[in-house]
Amino acid sequence: MESRSRIGLILGGGGSRAGYQVGALKAIAEMLPDDTPNPFPVICGSSAGSINAAVVAAYALRFREGIGRLVGVWENFEVDKVFRADPWSALSRGGRWLLALMVGGLGRFGPSSLLDNTPLRELIEQHVPFDRIDQAIHAGALTALCVTACSYTTGRSVSFFHGKPELQPWNRTRRTGRRERIHIDHLSASVAIPIIFPAIRIGTEYFGDGSMRNTAPISSALHLGADKVLIIGLRQEPGRLLDTSDHIPEYPSVGQIAGYILDTLFLNSLYADIERLQRINETLALLPESSRNTSLRHVETLVISPSEDIAAIAQRYYHYLPKSVKYMFRALGAREEHGDRLLSYLLFVKPFCQALVRLGYEDTMAKRKEVQRFLSLRS
């Protein structure tokens, strides 16, 4: 058991893009024998990835069943399971924002967020059996579940972890690891995209999306004992080529700017941390064993990333959105050139999510030998 308790799973944020993670996990589940328990004793999630992480952890004793439940949820997603999309809700919240701007705020009656994500909280409560996390830890199928959120109160990135008694909290610059029993508020806080979804109070602090200020998303798994990590990314690498022509583009729309903000929020830190970890590994490889007087250690990584641009895929499914949400995206410029990034984070419609699950599955199966070799290695 000890030899396998060193593999960590990293599931970052990305809104509706997180359906890709589920497809990758579906492929991994099919590679394993039916009765195989969770192959990732250290599971770390942030933002939408925190929900996927919590389900995997809760079903650590029945890995295939847990992944099957995830697939069932994601392949049947609709916008109204994430936020209220009916015309009255959209007009009501939009009107409150407009009134607040006109009168300089409405005090405690002012809008707390652009969208009401109460349906998402209800969905989490329905599908995440939190009591099973303790069972998995006691049975030895799970070392730790870690869910990251950002404190608006202190400005620190907080990684809440629920795991074996010997695991210790940690403190680094603007980020900390805090032992707590994971429950619905932790997940709701981790998925609370700033401005779009409301902040969540935990204890005496208010928290928002776990991707904010999370400058080292891989580090939590290392603090919790992993010495190799499987990372499921949500961005095609390398990114789009820069346009070097003489064409002068139009001024960027609000949707285009918001899309790049979400790219920065959800994706940049993870890929920067992967690059940093790879450089550390390369540096350590150049040092003789006898001269490695350092706390750094080699960490084996395997990264699974989309083979297609998810933003481009999103444009194919825009017409499945409810009319009220379509109008909102159109007003923000999400239907214009380069506005597809914003759309790809909030497109919770069944055909798009099914396409992402399928892409994640196919990309992981294409790396079947590499994944099997990674999972079979035991330190």
Coordinates of C-alpha atoms in Angstrom, one line a residue:
M1 CA 0.0 0.0 0.0
E2 CA 2.8 2.4 0.8
S3 CA 4.4 2.1 -2.6
R4 CA 1.3 3.2 -4.4
S5 CA 0.5 6.1 -2.0
R6 CA 2.9 8.3 -3.9
I7 CA 0.9 9.0 -7.0
G8 CA -1.0 12.3 -7.1
L9 CA -3.8 13.5 -9.4
I10 CA -4.0 17.2 -10.2
L11 CA -7.4 18.5 -11.6
G12 CA -7.3 22.2 -12.2
G13 CA -10.1 24.7 -13.0
G14 CA -11.7 25.6 -16.2
G15 CA -15.5 25.7 -15.8
S16 CA -17.3 23.6 -18.4
R17 CA -13.9 22.6 -19.8
A18 CA -13.5 20.2 -16.9
G19 CA -15.6 17.7 -18.8
Y20 CA -12.3 16.9 -20.5
Q21 CA -10.9 15.6 -17.2
V22 CA -13.8 13.2 -16.9
G23 CA -13.1 11.7 -20.3
A24 CA -9.5 11.2 -19.4
L25 CA -10.5 9.5 -16.1
K26 CA -13.0 7.3 -17.9
A27 CA -10.2 6.0 -20.2
I28 CA -7.9 5.4 -17.1
A29 CA -10.7 3.5 -15.4
E30 CA -11.1 1.2 -18.4
M31 CA -7.4 0.5 -18.4
L32 CA -7.6 -1.0 -14.9
P33 CA -9.2 -4.3 -13.7
D34 CA -12.8 -4.1 -12.5
D35 CA -11.9 -4.4 -8.9
T36 CA -9.0 -2.0 -8.8
P37 CA -9.3 0.7 -6.1
N38 CA -8.4 4.3 -6.7
P39 CA -4.9 4.5 -8.3
F40 CA -4.4 8.1 -7.0
P41 CA -4.2 8.2 -3.2
V42 CA -3.4 11.9 -3.3
I43 CA -6.1 13.9 -5.1
C44 CA -6.0 17.7 -5.5
G45 CA -8.6 19.8 -7.2
S46 CA -9.3 23.5 -7.7
S47 CA -12.3 25.3 -9.2
A48 CA -14.4 22.9 -11.3
G49 CA -11.6 20.3 -10.9
S50 CA -12.4 20.2 -7.2
I51 CA -15.8 18.7 -7.8
N52 CA -14.3 16.0 -10.0
A53 CA -11.6 15.4 -7.4
A54 CA -14.2 15.1 -4.6
V55 CA -16.2 12.5 -6.5
V56 CA -13.0 10.4 -7.2
A57 CA -12.0 10.6 -3.6
A58 CA -15.5 9.7 -2.3
Y59 CA -15.5 6.6 -4.5
A60 CA -11.9 5.7 -3.9
L61 CA -12.9 2.2 -2.8
R62 CA -14.9 1.8 -6.0
F63 CA -13.0 3.8 -8.6
R64 CA -14.8 2.6 -11.7
E65 CA -18.2 3.3 -10.1
G66 CA -17.1 6.8 -9.2
I67 CA -15.9 7.6 -12.7
G68 CA -19.1 6.2 -14.1
R69 CA -21.1 8.6 -12.0
L70 CA -19.0 11.5 -13.1
V71 CA -19.5 10.6 -16.7
G72 CA -23.2 10.3 -16.2
V73 CA -23.4 13.8 -14.7
W74 CA -21.2 15.5 -17.3
E75 CA -22.8 13.9 -20.3
N76 CA -26.2 15.2 -19.1
F77 CA -25.2 18.7 -18.1
E78 CA -27.4 21.6 -18.9
V79 CA -27.0 25.3 -18.0
D80 CA -29.9 25.2 -15.5
K81 CA -28.0 22.6 -13.4
V82 CA -25.2 25.2 -12.9
F83 CA -26.8 28.6 -12.7
R84 CA -30.3 30.0 -13.0
A85 CA -30.8 30.8 -16.7
D86 CA -34.5 31.6 -17.0
P87 CA -35.4 35.0 -18.4
W88 CA -36.7 36.3 -15.1
S89 CA -33.5 35.5 -13.2
A90 CA -31.3 37.0 -16.0
L91 CA -33.3 40.2 -16.2
S92 CA -33.6 40.5 -12.4
R93 CA -29.8 40.2 -11.7
G94 CA -29.0 42.3 -14.7
G95 CA -31.4 45.0 -13.5
R96 CA -29.9 45.0 -10.0
W97 CA -26.4 45.4 -11.5
L98 CA -27.5 48.3 -13.7
L99 CA -29.3 50.0 -10.8
A100 CA -26.3 49.6 -8.6
L101 CA -24.1 51.2 -11.2
M102 CA -26.5 54.1 -11.7
V103 CA -26.9 54.9 -8.0
G104 CA -23.4 54.0 -6.8
G105 CA -24.2 50.8 -5.1
L106 CA -27.2 49.4 -3.1
G107 CA -25.4 48.6 0.1
R108 CA -26.1 45.1 1.4
F109 CA -28.9 44.8 -1.1
G110 CA -26.5 45.1 -4.0
P111 CA -25.8 42.2 -6.4
S112 CA -23.2 39.7 -5.0
S113 CA -22.6 38.1 -8.4
L114 CA -23.5 38.1 -12.0
L115 CA -25.1 34.7 -11.9
D116 CA -27.0 32.6 -9.3
N117 CA -25.3 29.2 -9.0
T118 CA -27.6 27.7 -6.4
P119 CA -28.4 24.8 -8.8
L120 CA -24.7 23.8 -8.8
R121 CA -24.6 23.6 -5.1
E122 CA -27.7 21.4 -5.1
L123 CA -26.0 19.2 -7.8
I124 CA -22.9 18.8 -5.7
E125 CA -24.9 17.8 -2.6
Q126 CA -26.7 15.2 -4.7
H127 CA -23.6 13.6 -6.2
V128 CA -20.8 13.9 -3.7
P129 CA -21.2 11.5 -0.6
F130 CA -18.7 13.4 1.7
D131 CA -19.0 10.7 4.4
R132 CA -17.3 8.2 2.1
I133 CA -14.1 10.2 2.1
D134 CA -13.4 9.2 5.7
Q135 CA -14.2 5.6 4.9
A136 CA -11.7 5.6 2.0
I137 CA -9.0 7.2 4.2
H138 CA -9.5 4.6 7.0
A139 CA -9.5 1.7 4.5
G140 CA -6.2 2.9 3.0
A141 CA -7.5 3.7 -0.5
L142 CA -7.0 7.4 0.0
T143 CA -4.2 9.4 1.6
A144 CA -5.7 12.8 1.1
L145 CA -8.2 14.9 -0.8
C146 CA -7.2 18.6 -1.2
V147 CA -9.5 21.4 -2.4
T148 CA -8.1 24.9 -3.0
A149 CA -9.9 28.2 -2.6
C150 CA -8.7 31.8 -2.3
S151 CA -9.5 33.9 0.7
Y152 CA -10.9 37.3 -0.2
T153 CA -10.4 38.2 3.5
T154 CA -6.6 37.5 3.7
G155 CA -5.6 37.3 0.1
R156 CA -4.1 33.8 0.6
S157 CA -4.6 30.7 -1.4
V158 CA -5.8 28.0 1.0
S159 CA -5.5 24.3 0.2
F160 CA -8.0 22.6 2.5
F161 CA -7.0 18.9 3.0
H162 CA -8.7 16.0 4.5
G163 CA -6.4 13.0 5.0
K164 CA -4.3 10.7 7.1
P165 CA -3.5 12.0 10.7
E166 CA 0.2 12.2 10.0
L167 CA -0.1 14.8 7.3
Q168 CA 0.9 18.3 8.4
P169 CA -0.3 21.8 7.4
W170 CA 2.1 24.1 5.5
N171 CA 2.8 27.8 5.0
R172 CA 4.4 29.4 2.1
T173 CA 4.2 33.0 0.7
R174 CA 0.5 33.8 0.1
R175 CA -0.5 30.1 0.2
T176 CA -1.2 27.7 3.0
G177 CA -2.3 24.1 3.6
R178 CA -5.1 23.8 6.2
R179 CA -6.5 20.5 7.6
E180 CA -10.3 20.5 7.6
R181 CA -13.1 18.0 6.8
I182 CA -14.1 18.8 3.2
H183 CA -17.8 19.6 2.8
I184 CA -20.1 21.4 0.5
D185 CA -18.9 24.9 1.3
H186 CA -15.3 24.1 0.3
L187 CA -16.4 22.9 -3.1
S188 CA -18.8 25.8 -3.5
A189 CA -16.0 28.2 -2.6
S190 CA -13.5 26.6 -4.9
V191 CA -15.8 27.0 -8.0
A192 CA -16.9 30.6 -7.1
I193 CA -15.5 32.3 -10.2
P194 CA -15.0 36.0 -9.2
I195 CA -17.9 38.3 -10.0
I196 CA -19.7 35.6 -12.0
F197 CA -20.5 33.4 -8.9
P198 CA -20.9 34.6 -5.2
A199 CA -18.2 34.2 -2.6
I200 CA -18.7 31.6 0.1
R201 CA -18.1 32.0 3.8
I202 CA -16.0 29.4 5.6
G203 CA -15.4 30.2 9.3
T204 CA -14.6 33.9 9.5
E205 CA -13.4 34.3 5.9
Y206 CA -15.0 34.6 2.5
F207 CA -13.5 32.5 -0.3
G208 CA -13.6 32.5 -4.1
D209 CA -12.3 30.4 -7.0
G210 CA -9.4 28.2 -6.1
S211 CA -7.4 29.1 -9.2
M212 CA -6.9 32.7 -7.9
R213 CA -3.4 33.2 -6.3
N214 CA -2.7 29.5 -6.7
T215 CA 0.7 30.1 -8.1
A216 CA 2.0 26.5 -7.4
P217 CA -1.0 24.2 -8.0
I218 CA 1.2 21.0 -8.1
S219 CA 2.8 21.8 -4.7
S220 CA -0.2 20.6 -2.6
A221 CA 0.2 17.1 -3.9
L222 CA 3.9 17.2 -3.0
H223 CA 3.2 18.4 0.5
L224 CA 0.7 15.6 0.9
G225 CA 3.3 12.9 0.0
A226 CA 3.2 12.4 -3.8
D227 CA 6.5 11.9 -5.6
K228 CA 4.9 11.6 -9.0
V229 CA 1.8 13.3 -10.4
L230 CA -0.6 12.9 -13.2
I231 CA -1.9 16.2 -14.4
I232 CA -5.0 16.6 -16.7
G233 CA -4.7 20.0 -18.4
L234 CA -7.5 21.9 -20.1
R235 CA -5.5 23.8 -22.8
Q236 CA -4.1 22.7 -26.1
E237 CA -0.3 22.9 -26.1
P238 CA 1.2 24.8 -27.8
G239 CA -1.3 27.6 -27.9
R240 CA -2.5 29.5 -31.0
L241 CA 0.0 31.0 -33.3
L242 CA 0.3 34.8 -33.2
D243 CA -1.0 36.6 -36.2
T244 CA 2.1 38.4 -37.7
S245 CA 0.3 39.9 -40.7
D246 CA -0.3 43.6 -41.3
H247 CA -4.0 43.2 -40.5
I248 CA -5.1 45.5 -37.7
P249 CA -7.7 43.8 -35.6
E250 CA -10.7 45.4 -34.1
Y251 CA -10.8 46.6 -30.6
P252 CA -11.2 43.6 -28.3
S253 CA -14.8 42.9 -27.0
V254 CA -15.6 42.5 -23.4
G255 CA -16.1 38.8 -24.1
Q256 CA -12.6 38.5 -25.6
I257 CA -11.0 40.3 -22.6
A258 CA -13.0 38.2 -20.1
G259 CA -11.9 35.1 -22.0
Y260 CA -8.2 35.9 -21.6
I261 CA -8.8 36.8 -17.9
L262 CA -10.3 33.3 -17.4
D263 CA -7.4 31.8 -19.3
T264 CA -5.0 33.5 -16.9
L265 CA -7.1 32.6 -13.9
F266 CA -7.5 28.9 -14.7
L267 CA -4.7 27.8 -16.9
N268 CA -1.5 29.9 -16.8
S269 CA -0.4 29.0 -13.2
L270 CA -0.8 25.2 -13.8
Y271 CA 1.3 25.2 -17.0
A272 CA 3.9 27.5 -15.5
D273 CA 4.2 25.2 -12.5
I274 CA 4.6 22.2 -14.8
E275 CA 7.5 24.0 -16.6
R276 CA 9.0 24.9 -13.2
L277 CA 8.9 21.3 -12.0
Q278 CA 10.4 20.0 -15.2
R279 CA 13.3 22.5 -14.9
I280 CA 13.9 21.4 -11.3
N281 CA 14.0 17.7 -12.5
E282 CA 16.5 18.6 -15.2
T283 CA 18.7 20.5 -12.8
L284 CA 18.7 17.7 -10.3
A285 CA 19.6 15.2 -13.1
L286 CA 22.8 17.2 -13.8
L287 CA 23.9 17.0 -10.1
P288 CA 25.8 14.0 -8.8
E289 CA 23.9 12.0 -6.2
S290 CA 26.6 12.9 -3.6
S291 CA 26.2 16.6 -4.0
R292 CA 22.5 16.9 -3.8
N293 CA 22.4 18.8 -0.5
T294 CA 18.9 20.2 -1.2
S295 CA 15.3 19.8 -0.1
L296 CA 14.3 19.5 -3.7
R297 CA 13.5 16.1 -5.2
H298 CA 12.8 14.6 -8.6
V299 CA 9.1 14.3 -9.3
E300 CA 7.9 12.3 -12.2
T301 CA 5.1 13.8 -14.2
L302 CA 2.6 12.8 -16.8
V303 CA 0.5 15.5 -18.5
I304 CA -2.6 14.8 -20.5
S305 CA -3.8 17.8 -22.5
P306 CA -6.4 18.4 -25.2
S307 CA -5.3 17.6 -28.8
E308 CA -7.8 20.2 -30.1
D309 CA -8.6 23.8 -29.1
I310 CA -11.5 23.6 -26.7
A311 CA -12.5 27.2 -27.4
A312 CA -12.9 26.4 -31.1
I313 CA -15.1 23.3 -30.2
A314 CA -17.3 25.6 -28.0
Q315 CA -18.4 27.7 -31.0
R316 CA -20.0 24.7 -32.6
Y317 CA -22.4 24.3 -29.7
Y318 CA -23.4 27.9 -28.9
H319 CA -26.9 27.5 -30.4
Y320 CA -27.7 24.9 -27.7
L321 CA -27.8 27.7 -25.0
P322 CA -31.1 29.1 -23.7
K323 CA -32.1 32.4 -25.3
S324 CA -31.5 34.5 -22.3
V325 CA -27.9 33.2 -22.0
K326 CA -27.3 33.6 -25.7
Y327 CA -28.2 37.3 -25.4
M328 CA -25.8 37.7 -22.5
F329 CA -22.9 36.1 -24.5
R330 CA -23.8 38.1 -27.6
A331 CA -23.8 41.4 -25.6
L332 CA -20.4 40.5 -24.2
G333 CA -19.0 39.8 -27.7
A334 CA -18.5 36.0 -27.1
R335 CA -19.8 35.3 -30.6
E336 CA -17.2 37.6 -32.2
E337 CA -13.7 36.5 -33.3
H338 CA -11.6 35.3 -30.3
G339 CA -14.7 35.6 -28.0
D340 CA -14.9 31.8 -27.9
R341 CA -12.6 31.5 -24.9
L342 CA -15.2 33.0 -22.6
L343 CA -17.9 30.8 -24.1
S344 CA -15.8 27.6 -23.5
Y345 CA -15.8 28.2 -19.7
L346 CA -19.5 28.6 -19.2
L347 CA -21.0 26.4 -22.0
F348 CA -22.7 23.9 -19.7
V349 CA -24.8 22.2 -22.4
K350 CA -25.0 18.4 -23.0
P351 CA -23.6 18.2 -26.6
F352 CA -20.5 20.3 -25.7
C353 CA -19.8 18.4 -22.5
Q354 CA -20.2 15.1 -24.3
A355 CA -17.7 16.3 -26.9
L356 CA -15.2 17.1 -24.2
V357 CA -15.7 13.8 -22.4
R358 CA -15.1 12.1 -25.8
L359 CA -12.0 14.1 -26.5
G360 CA -10.5 13.5 -23.1
Y361 CA -11.2 9.8 -23.5
E362 CA -9.6 9.6 -27.0
D363 CA -6.5 11.7 -26.0
T364 CA -5.9 9.5 -23.0
M365 CA -6.3 6.2 -25.0
A366 CA -3.8 7.6 -27.5
K367 CA -1.3 7.7 -24.6
R368 CA -2.4 4.3 -23.3
K369 CA 1.0 2.7 -23.1
E370 CA 2.5 5.8 -21.4
V371 CA -0.4 6.0 -18.9
Q372 CA -0.1 2.3 -18.1
R373 CA 3.6 2.5 -17.6
F374 CA 3.2 5.6 -15.3
L375 CA 0.6 3.9 -13.2
S376 CA 2.4 0.6 -12.9
L377 CA 5.7 2.2 -11.7
R378 CA 6.0 1.8 -7.9
S379 CA 8.7 3.6 -6.0

